mmCIF file of C-alpha atoms in Angstrom:
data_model
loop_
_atom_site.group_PDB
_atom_site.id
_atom_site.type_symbol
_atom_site.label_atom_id
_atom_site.label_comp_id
_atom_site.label_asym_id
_atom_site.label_seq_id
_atom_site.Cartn_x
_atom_site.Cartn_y
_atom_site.Cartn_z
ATOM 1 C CA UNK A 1 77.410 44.950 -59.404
ATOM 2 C CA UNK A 2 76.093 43.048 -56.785
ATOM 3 C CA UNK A 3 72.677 42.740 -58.393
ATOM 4 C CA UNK A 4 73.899 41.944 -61.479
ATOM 5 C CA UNK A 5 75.822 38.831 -59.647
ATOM 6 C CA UNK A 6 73.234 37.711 -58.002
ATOM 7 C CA UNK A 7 70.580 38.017 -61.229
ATOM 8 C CA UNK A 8 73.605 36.339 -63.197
ATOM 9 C CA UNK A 9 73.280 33.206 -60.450
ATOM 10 C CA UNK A 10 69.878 32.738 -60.546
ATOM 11 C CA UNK A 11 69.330 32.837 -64.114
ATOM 12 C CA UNK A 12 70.462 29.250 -64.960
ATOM 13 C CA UNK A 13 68.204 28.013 -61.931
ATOM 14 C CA UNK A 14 65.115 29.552 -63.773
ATOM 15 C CA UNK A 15 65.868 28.120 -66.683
ATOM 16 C CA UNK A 16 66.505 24.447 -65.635
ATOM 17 C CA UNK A 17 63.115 24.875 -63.359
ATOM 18 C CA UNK A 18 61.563 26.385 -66.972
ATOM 19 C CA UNK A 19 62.779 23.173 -68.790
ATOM 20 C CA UNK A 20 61.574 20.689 -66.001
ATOM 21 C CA UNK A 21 58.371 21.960 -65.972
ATOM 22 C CA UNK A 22 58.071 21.357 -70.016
ATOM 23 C CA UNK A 23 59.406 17.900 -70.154
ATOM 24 C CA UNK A 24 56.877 17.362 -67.026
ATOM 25 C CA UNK A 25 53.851 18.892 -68.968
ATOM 26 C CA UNK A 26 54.854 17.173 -72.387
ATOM 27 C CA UNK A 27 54.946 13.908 -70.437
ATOM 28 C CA UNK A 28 51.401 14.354 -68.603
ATOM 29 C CA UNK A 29 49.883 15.531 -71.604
ATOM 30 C CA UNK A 30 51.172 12.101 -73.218
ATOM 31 C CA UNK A 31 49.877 10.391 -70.988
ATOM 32 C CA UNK A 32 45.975 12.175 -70.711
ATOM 33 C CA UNK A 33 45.831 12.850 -74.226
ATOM 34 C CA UNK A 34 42.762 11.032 -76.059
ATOM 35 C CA UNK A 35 44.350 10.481 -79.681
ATOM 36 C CA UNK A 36 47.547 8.387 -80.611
ATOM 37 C CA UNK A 37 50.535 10.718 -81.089
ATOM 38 C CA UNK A 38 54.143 9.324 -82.054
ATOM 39 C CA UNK A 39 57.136 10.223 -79.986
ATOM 40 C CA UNK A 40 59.466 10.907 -82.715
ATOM 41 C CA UNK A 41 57.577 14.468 -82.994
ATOM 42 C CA UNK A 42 59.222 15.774 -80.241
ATOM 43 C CA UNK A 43 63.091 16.948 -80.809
ATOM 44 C CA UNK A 44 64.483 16.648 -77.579
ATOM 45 C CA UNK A 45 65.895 13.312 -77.876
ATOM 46 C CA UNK A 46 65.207 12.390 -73.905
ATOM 47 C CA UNK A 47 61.802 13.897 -74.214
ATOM 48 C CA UNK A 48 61.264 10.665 -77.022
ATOM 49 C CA UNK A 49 62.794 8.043 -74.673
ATOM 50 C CA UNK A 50 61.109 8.668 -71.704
ATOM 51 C CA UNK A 51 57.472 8.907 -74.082
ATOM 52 C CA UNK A 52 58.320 5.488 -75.337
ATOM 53 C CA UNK A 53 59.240 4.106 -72.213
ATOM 54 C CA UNK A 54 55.360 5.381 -70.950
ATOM 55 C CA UNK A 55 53.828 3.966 -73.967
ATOM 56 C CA UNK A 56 55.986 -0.115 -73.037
ATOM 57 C CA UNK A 57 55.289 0.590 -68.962
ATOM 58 C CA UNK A 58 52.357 2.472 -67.757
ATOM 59 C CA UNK A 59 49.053 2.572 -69.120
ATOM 60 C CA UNK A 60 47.274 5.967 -70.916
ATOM 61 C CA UNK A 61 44.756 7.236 -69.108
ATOM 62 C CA UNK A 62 42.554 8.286 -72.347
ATOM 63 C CA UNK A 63 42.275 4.158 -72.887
ATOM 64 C CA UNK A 64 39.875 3.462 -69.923
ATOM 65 C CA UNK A 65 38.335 6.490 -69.274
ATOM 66 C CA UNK A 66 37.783 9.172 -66.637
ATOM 67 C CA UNK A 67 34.012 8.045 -65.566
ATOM 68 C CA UNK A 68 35.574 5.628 -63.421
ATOM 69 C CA UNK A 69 38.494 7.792 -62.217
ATOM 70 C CA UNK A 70 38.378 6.205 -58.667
ATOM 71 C CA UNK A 71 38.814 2.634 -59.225
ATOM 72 C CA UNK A 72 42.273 1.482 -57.545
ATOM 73 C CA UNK A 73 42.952 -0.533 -61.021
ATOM 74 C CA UNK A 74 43.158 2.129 -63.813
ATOM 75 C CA UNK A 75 45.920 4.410 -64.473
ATOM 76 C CA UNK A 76 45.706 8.272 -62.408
ATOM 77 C CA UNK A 77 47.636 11.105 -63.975
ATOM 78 C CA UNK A 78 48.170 14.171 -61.252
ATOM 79 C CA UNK A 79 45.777 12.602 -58.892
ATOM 80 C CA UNK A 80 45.835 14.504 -55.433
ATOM 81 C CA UNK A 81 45.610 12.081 -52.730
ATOM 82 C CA UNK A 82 45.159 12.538 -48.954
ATOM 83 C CA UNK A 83 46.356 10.286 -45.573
ATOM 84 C CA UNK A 84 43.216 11.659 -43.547
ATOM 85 C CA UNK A 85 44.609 9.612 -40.899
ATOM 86 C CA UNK A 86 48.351 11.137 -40.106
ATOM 87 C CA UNK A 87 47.686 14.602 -42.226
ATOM 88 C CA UNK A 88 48.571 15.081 -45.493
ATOM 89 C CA UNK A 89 48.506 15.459 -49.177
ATOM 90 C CA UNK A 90 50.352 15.293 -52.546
ATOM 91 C CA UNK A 91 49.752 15.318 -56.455
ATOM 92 C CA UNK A 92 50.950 12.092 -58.129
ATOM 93 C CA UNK A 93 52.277 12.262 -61.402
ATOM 94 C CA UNK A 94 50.911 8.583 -61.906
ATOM 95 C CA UNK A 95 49.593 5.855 -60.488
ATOM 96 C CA UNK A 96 48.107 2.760 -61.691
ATOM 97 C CA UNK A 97 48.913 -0.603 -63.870
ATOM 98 C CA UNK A 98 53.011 -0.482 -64.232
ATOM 99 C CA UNK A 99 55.562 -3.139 -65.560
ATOM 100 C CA UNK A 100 55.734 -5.103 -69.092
ATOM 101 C CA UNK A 101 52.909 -5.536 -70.940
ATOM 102 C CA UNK A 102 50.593 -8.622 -70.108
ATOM 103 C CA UNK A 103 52.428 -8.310 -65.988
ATOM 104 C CA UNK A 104 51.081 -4.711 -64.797
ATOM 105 C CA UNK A 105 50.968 -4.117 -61.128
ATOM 106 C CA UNK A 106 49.599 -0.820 -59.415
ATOM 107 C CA UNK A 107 52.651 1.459 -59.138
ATOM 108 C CA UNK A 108 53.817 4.767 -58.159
ATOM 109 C CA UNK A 109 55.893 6.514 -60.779
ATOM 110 C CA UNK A 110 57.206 10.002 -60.431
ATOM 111 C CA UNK A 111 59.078 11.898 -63.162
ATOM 112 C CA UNK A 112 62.345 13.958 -62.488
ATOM 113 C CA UNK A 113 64.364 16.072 -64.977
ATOM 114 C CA UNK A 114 68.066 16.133 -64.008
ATOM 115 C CA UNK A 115 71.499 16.705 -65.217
ATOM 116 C CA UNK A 116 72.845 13.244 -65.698
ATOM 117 C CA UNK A 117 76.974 12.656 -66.000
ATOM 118 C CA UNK A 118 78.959 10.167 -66.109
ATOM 119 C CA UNK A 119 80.231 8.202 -63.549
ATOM 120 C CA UNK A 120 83.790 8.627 -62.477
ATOM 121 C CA UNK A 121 84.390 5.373 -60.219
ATOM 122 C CA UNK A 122 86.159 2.850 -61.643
ATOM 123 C CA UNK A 123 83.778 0.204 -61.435
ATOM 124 C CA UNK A 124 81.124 2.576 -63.277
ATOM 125 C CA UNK A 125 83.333 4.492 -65.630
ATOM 126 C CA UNK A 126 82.081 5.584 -68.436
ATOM 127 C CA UNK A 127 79.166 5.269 -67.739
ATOM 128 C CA UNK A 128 75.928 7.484 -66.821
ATOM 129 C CA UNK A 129 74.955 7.915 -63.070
ATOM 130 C CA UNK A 130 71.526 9.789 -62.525
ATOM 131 C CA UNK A 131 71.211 11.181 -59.389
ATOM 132 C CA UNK A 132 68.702 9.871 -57.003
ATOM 133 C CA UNK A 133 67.838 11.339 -53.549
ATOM 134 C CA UNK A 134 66.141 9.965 -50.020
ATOM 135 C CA UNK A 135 63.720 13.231 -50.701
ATOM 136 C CA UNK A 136 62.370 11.125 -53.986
ATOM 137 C CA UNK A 137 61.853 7.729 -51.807
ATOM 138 C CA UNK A 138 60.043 9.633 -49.100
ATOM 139 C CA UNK A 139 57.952 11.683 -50.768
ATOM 140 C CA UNK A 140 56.836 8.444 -53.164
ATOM 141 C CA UNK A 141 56.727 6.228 -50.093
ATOM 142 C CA UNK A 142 54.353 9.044 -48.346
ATOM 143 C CA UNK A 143 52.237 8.957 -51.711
ATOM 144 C CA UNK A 144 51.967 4.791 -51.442
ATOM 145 C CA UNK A 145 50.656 5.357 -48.014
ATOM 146 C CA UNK A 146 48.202 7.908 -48.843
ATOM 147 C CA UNK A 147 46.678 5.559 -51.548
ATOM 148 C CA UNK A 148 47.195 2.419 -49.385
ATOM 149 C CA UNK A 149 44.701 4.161 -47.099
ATOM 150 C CA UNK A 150 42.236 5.561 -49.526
ATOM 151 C CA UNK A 151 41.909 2.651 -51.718
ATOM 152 C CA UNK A 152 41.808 0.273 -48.346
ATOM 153 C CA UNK A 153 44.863 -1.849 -49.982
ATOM 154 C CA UNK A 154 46.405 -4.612 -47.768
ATOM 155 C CA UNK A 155 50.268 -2.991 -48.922
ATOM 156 C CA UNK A 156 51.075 0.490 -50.083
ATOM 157 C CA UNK A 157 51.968 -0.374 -53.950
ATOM 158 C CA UNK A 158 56.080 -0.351 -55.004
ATOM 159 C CA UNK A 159 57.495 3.070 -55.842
ATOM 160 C CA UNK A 160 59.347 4.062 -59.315
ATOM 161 C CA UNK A 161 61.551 7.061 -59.809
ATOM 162 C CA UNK A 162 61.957 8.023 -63.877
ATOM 163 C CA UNK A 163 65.022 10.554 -64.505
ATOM 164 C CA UNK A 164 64.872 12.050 -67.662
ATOM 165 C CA UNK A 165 68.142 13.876 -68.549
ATOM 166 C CA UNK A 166 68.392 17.320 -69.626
ATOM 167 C CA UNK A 167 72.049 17.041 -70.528
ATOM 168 C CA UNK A 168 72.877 17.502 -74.137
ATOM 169 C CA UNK A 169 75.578 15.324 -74.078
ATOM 170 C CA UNK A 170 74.469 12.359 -72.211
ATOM 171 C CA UNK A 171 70.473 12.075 -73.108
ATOM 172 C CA UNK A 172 67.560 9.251 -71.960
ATOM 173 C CA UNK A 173 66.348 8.057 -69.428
ATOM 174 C CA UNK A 174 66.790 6.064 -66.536
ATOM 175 C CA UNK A 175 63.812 4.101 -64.578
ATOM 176 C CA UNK A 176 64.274 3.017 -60.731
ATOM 177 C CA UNK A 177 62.592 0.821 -58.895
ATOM 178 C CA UNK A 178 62.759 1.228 -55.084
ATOM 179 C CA UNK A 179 63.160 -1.792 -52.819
ATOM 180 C CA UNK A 180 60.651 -2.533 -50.070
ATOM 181 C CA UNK A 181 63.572 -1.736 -47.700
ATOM 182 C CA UNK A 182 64.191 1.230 -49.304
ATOM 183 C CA UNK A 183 60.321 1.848 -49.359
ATOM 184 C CA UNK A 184 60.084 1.754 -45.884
ATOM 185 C CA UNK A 185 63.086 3.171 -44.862
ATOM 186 C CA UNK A 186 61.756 6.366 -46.979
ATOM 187 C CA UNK A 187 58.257 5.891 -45.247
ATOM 188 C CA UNK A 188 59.495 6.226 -41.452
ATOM 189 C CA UNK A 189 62.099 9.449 -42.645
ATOM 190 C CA UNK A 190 58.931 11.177 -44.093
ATOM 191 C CA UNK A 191 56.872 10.451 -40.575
ATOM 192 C CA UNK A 192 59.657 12.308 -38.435
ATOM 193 C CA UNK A 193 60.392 14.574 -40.934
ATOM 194 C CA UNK A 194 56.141 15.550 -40.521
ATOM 195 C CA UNK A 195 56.523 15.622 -36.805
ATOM 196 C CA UNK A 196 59.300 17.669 -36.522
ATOM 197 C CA UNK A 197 57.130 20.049 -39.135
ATOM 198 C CA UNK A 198 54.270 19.879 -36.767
ATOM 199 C CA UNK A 199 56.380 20.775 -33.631
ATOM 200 C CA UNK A 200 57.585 23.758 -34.978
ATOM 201 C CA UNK A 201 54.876 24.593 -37.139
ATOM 202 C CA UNK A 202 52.995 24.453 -33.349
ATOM 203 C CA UNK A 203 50.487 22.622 -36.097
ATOM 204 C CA UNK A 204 46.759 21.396 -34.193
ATOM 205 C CA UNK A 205 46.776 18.522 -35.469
ATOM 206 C CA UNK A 206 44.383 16.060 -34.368
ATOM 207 C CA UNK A 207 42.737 12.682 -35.701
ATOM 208 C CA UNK A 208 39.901 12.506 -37.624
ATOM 209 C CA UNK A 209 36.733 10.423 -36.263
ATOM 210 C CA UNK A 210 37.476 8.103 -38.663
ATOM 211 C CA UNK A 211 40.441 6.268 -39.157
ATOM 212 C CA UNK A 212 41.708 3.031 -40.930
ATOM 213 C CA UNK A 213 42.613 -0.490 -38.758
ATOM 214 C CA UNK A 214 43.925 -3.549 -40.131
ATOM 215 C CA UNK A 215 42.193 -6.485 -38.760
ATOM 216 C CA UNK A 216 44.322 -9.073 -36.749
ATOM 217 C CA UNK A 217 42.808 -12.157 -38.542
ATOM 218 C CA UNK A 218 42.396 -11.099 -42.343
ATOM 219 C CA UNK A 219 44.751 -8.427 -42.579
ATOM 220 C CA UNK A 220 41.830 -6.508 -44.169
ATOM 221 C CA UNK A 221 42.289 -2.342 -43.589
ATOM 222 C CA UNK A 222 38.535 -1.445 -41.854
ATOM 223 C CA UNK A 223 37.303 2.136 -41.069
ATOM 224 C CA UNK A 224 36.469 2.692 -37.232
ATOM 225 C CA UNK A 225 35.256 5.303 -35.208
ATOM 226 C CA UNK A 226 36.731 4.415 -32.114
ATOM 227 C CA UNK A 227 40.413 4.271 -30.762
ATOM 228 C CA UNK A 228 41.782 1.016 -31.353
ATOM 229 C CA UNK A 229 44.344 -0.136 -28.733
ATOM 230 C CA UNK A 230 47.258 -1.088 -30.455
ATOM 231 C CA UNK A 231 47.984 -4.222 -27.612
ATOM 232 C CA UNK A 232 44.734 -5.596 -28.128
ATOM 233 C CA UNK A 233 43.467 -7.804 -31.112
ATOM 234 C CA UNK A 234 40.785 -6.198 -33.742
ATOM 235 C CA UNK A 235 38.401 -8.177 -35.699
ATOM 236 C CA UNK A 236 36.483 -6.665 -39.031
ATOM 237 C CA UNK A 237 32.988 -7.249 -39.721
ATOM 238 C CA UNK A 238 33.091 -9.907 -41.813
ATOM 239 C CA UNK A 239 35.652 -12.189 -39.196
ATOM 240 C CA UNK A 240 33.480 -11.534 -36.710
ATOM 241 C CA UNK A 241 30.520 -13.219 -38.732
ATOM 242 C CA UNK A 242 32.062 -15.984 -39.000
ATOM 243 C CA UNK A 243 33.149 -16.382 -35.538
ATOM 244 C CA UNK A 244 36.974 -16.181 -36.247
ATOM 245 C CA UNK A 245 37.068 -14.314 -32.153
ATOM 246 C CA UNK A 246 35.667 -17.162 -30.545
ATOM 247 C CA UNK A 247 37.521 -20.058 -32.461
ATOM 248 C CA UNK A 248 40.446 -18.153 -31.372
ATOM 249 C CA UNK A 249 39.666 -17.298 -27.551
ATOM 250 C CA UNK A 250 38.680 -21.728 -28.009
ATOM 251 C CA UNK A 251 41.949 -22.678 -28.771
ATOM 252 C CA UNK A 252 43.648 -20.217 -26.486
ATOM 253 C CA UNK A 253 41.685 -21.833 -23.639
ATOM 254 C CA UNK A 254 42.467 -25.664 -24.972
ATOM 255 C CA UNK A 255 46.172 -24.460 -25.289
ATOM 256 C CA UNK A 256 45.845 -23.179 -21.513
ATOM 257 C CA UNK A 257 44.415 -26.389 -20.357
ATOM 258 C CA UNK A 258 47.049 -28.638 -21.876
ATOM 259 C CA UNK A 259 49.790 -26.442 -20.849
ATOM 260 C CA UNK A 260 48.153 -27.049 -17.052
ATOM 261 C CA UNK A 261 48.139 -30.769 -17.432
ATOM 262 C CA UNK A 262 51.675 -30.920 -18.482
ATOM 263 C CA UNK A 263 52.676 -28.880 -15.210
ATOM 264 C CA UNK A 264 50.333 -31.205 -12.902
ATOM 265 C CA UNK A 265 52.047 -34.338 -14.683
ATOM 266 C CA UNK A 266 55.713 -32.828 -14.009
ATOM 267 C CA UNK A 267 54.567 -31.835 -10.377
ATOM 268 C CA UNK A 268 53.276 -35.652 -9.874
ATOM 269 C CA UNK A 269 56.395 -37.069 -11.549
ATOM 270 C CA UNK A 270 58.254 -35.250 -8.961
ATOM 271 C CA UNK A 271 56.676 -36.740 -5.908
#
């Protein structure tokens, strides 16, 4: 009897996990697919929304090409991508142009199939309310990071949450854009979240040689081999050229000097 309960309580898990992993696999192959396909062949009427909403927000891989799979502009469908510098790794669902057409910006997007109900407040009756989670923001703000780091961009790129609905009764979908608050707020959660791992884990983790430094003049993320002290100023290559340390240590020095002469002249005023 007991068997049978407990076989009877995990079959509806397997088959929601079943039917995520479809609508996940019909939307990647959408969006990877090299010919022109129409959404109204699908019959799951959520399946259809969320393909049309790809088609008016993100940008089909097939269109540009997979020769030039690592350039931080064009679209990446389950790209892995790695954070050599605090440990760790994830598969994207997508990644690239996002936003009307003619106003892309790189995004993360990240598909979820959920239940959706309606709402039962009062000042949302009526009306649907997908379910998002802090586990979605961190583990797309973790993703930003990684590619902020292996693309060397000067900000992670904004984060997007799609919930398609496998409800009968209420289907769609429903888009969310996370806030830069939010973004970060999800960033710092993930970072204890992996230390806590790593402490109990007992996980040797250690630094690679080479690790990613934003310069203090240009804002520009620069590789370096050396540890970087974090109460100190660092200058890239290219500042450095140019003289941007010495212009700086200049007017630090002509700053000190005036800031002397006022002191002697309220000293003398004194006497």
């Amino acid at each position: 009897f007991l068997a049978r309960v407990v076989e009877a309580y995990g079959e509806p898990l397997k088959q929601a996990a079943e039917r995520g992993s479809e609508i996940h696999a019909e939307l990647q192959f959408h969006i990877e697919k090299p010919q022109h396909e129409d959404p109204n062949d699908y019959k799951n009427p959520s399946v259809v929304a969320a393909l049309r909403w790809i088609d008016s927000h993100l940008d089909r891989c097939w269109e540009n090409g997979y020769e030039r799979k690592n350039d931080a502009q064009l679209p990446h469908s389950e790209d892995t991508v790695v954070n050599t510098v605090e440990g760790y790794a994830g598969r994207v669902d997508y990644w690239g142009p996002y936003g009307p057409e003619g106003n892309r910006k790189a995004a993360v997007v990240d598909f979820k199939s959920r239940k959706v109900t309606m709402s039962s407040y009062k000042s949302r009756r009526n009306k649907p309310q997908p379910k998002f989670y802090d586990e979605d923001c961190m583990q797309l703000a973790a993703y930003a990071e990684a590619i902020r780091f292996t693309y060397n961009l000067q900000k992670a790129p904004p984060i997007v949450s799609l919930v398609v609905s496998t409800n009968p009764d209420l289907e769609g979908v429903f888009p969310r854009e996370w806030t830069e608050e939010e973004q970060d707020r999800g960033l710092a959660m993930f970072r204890m979240c992996l230390s806590l791992w790593r402490f109990q884990k007992n996980f040797p983790y250690r630094e690679t040689e080479s690790r990613m430094v934003e310069c203090s003049w240009c804002k520009t993320l620069v590789s370096s081999k050396r540890k970087v002290r974090t109460d100190r100023s660092f200058y890239c290559k290219a500042c450095k050229q140019s003289g941007v340390p010495q212009r700086i240590a200049q007017r630090k020095y002509t700053e000190k000097l005036k800031h002397q002469e006022r002191n002697i002249k309220v000293v003398q005023g004194y006497n």
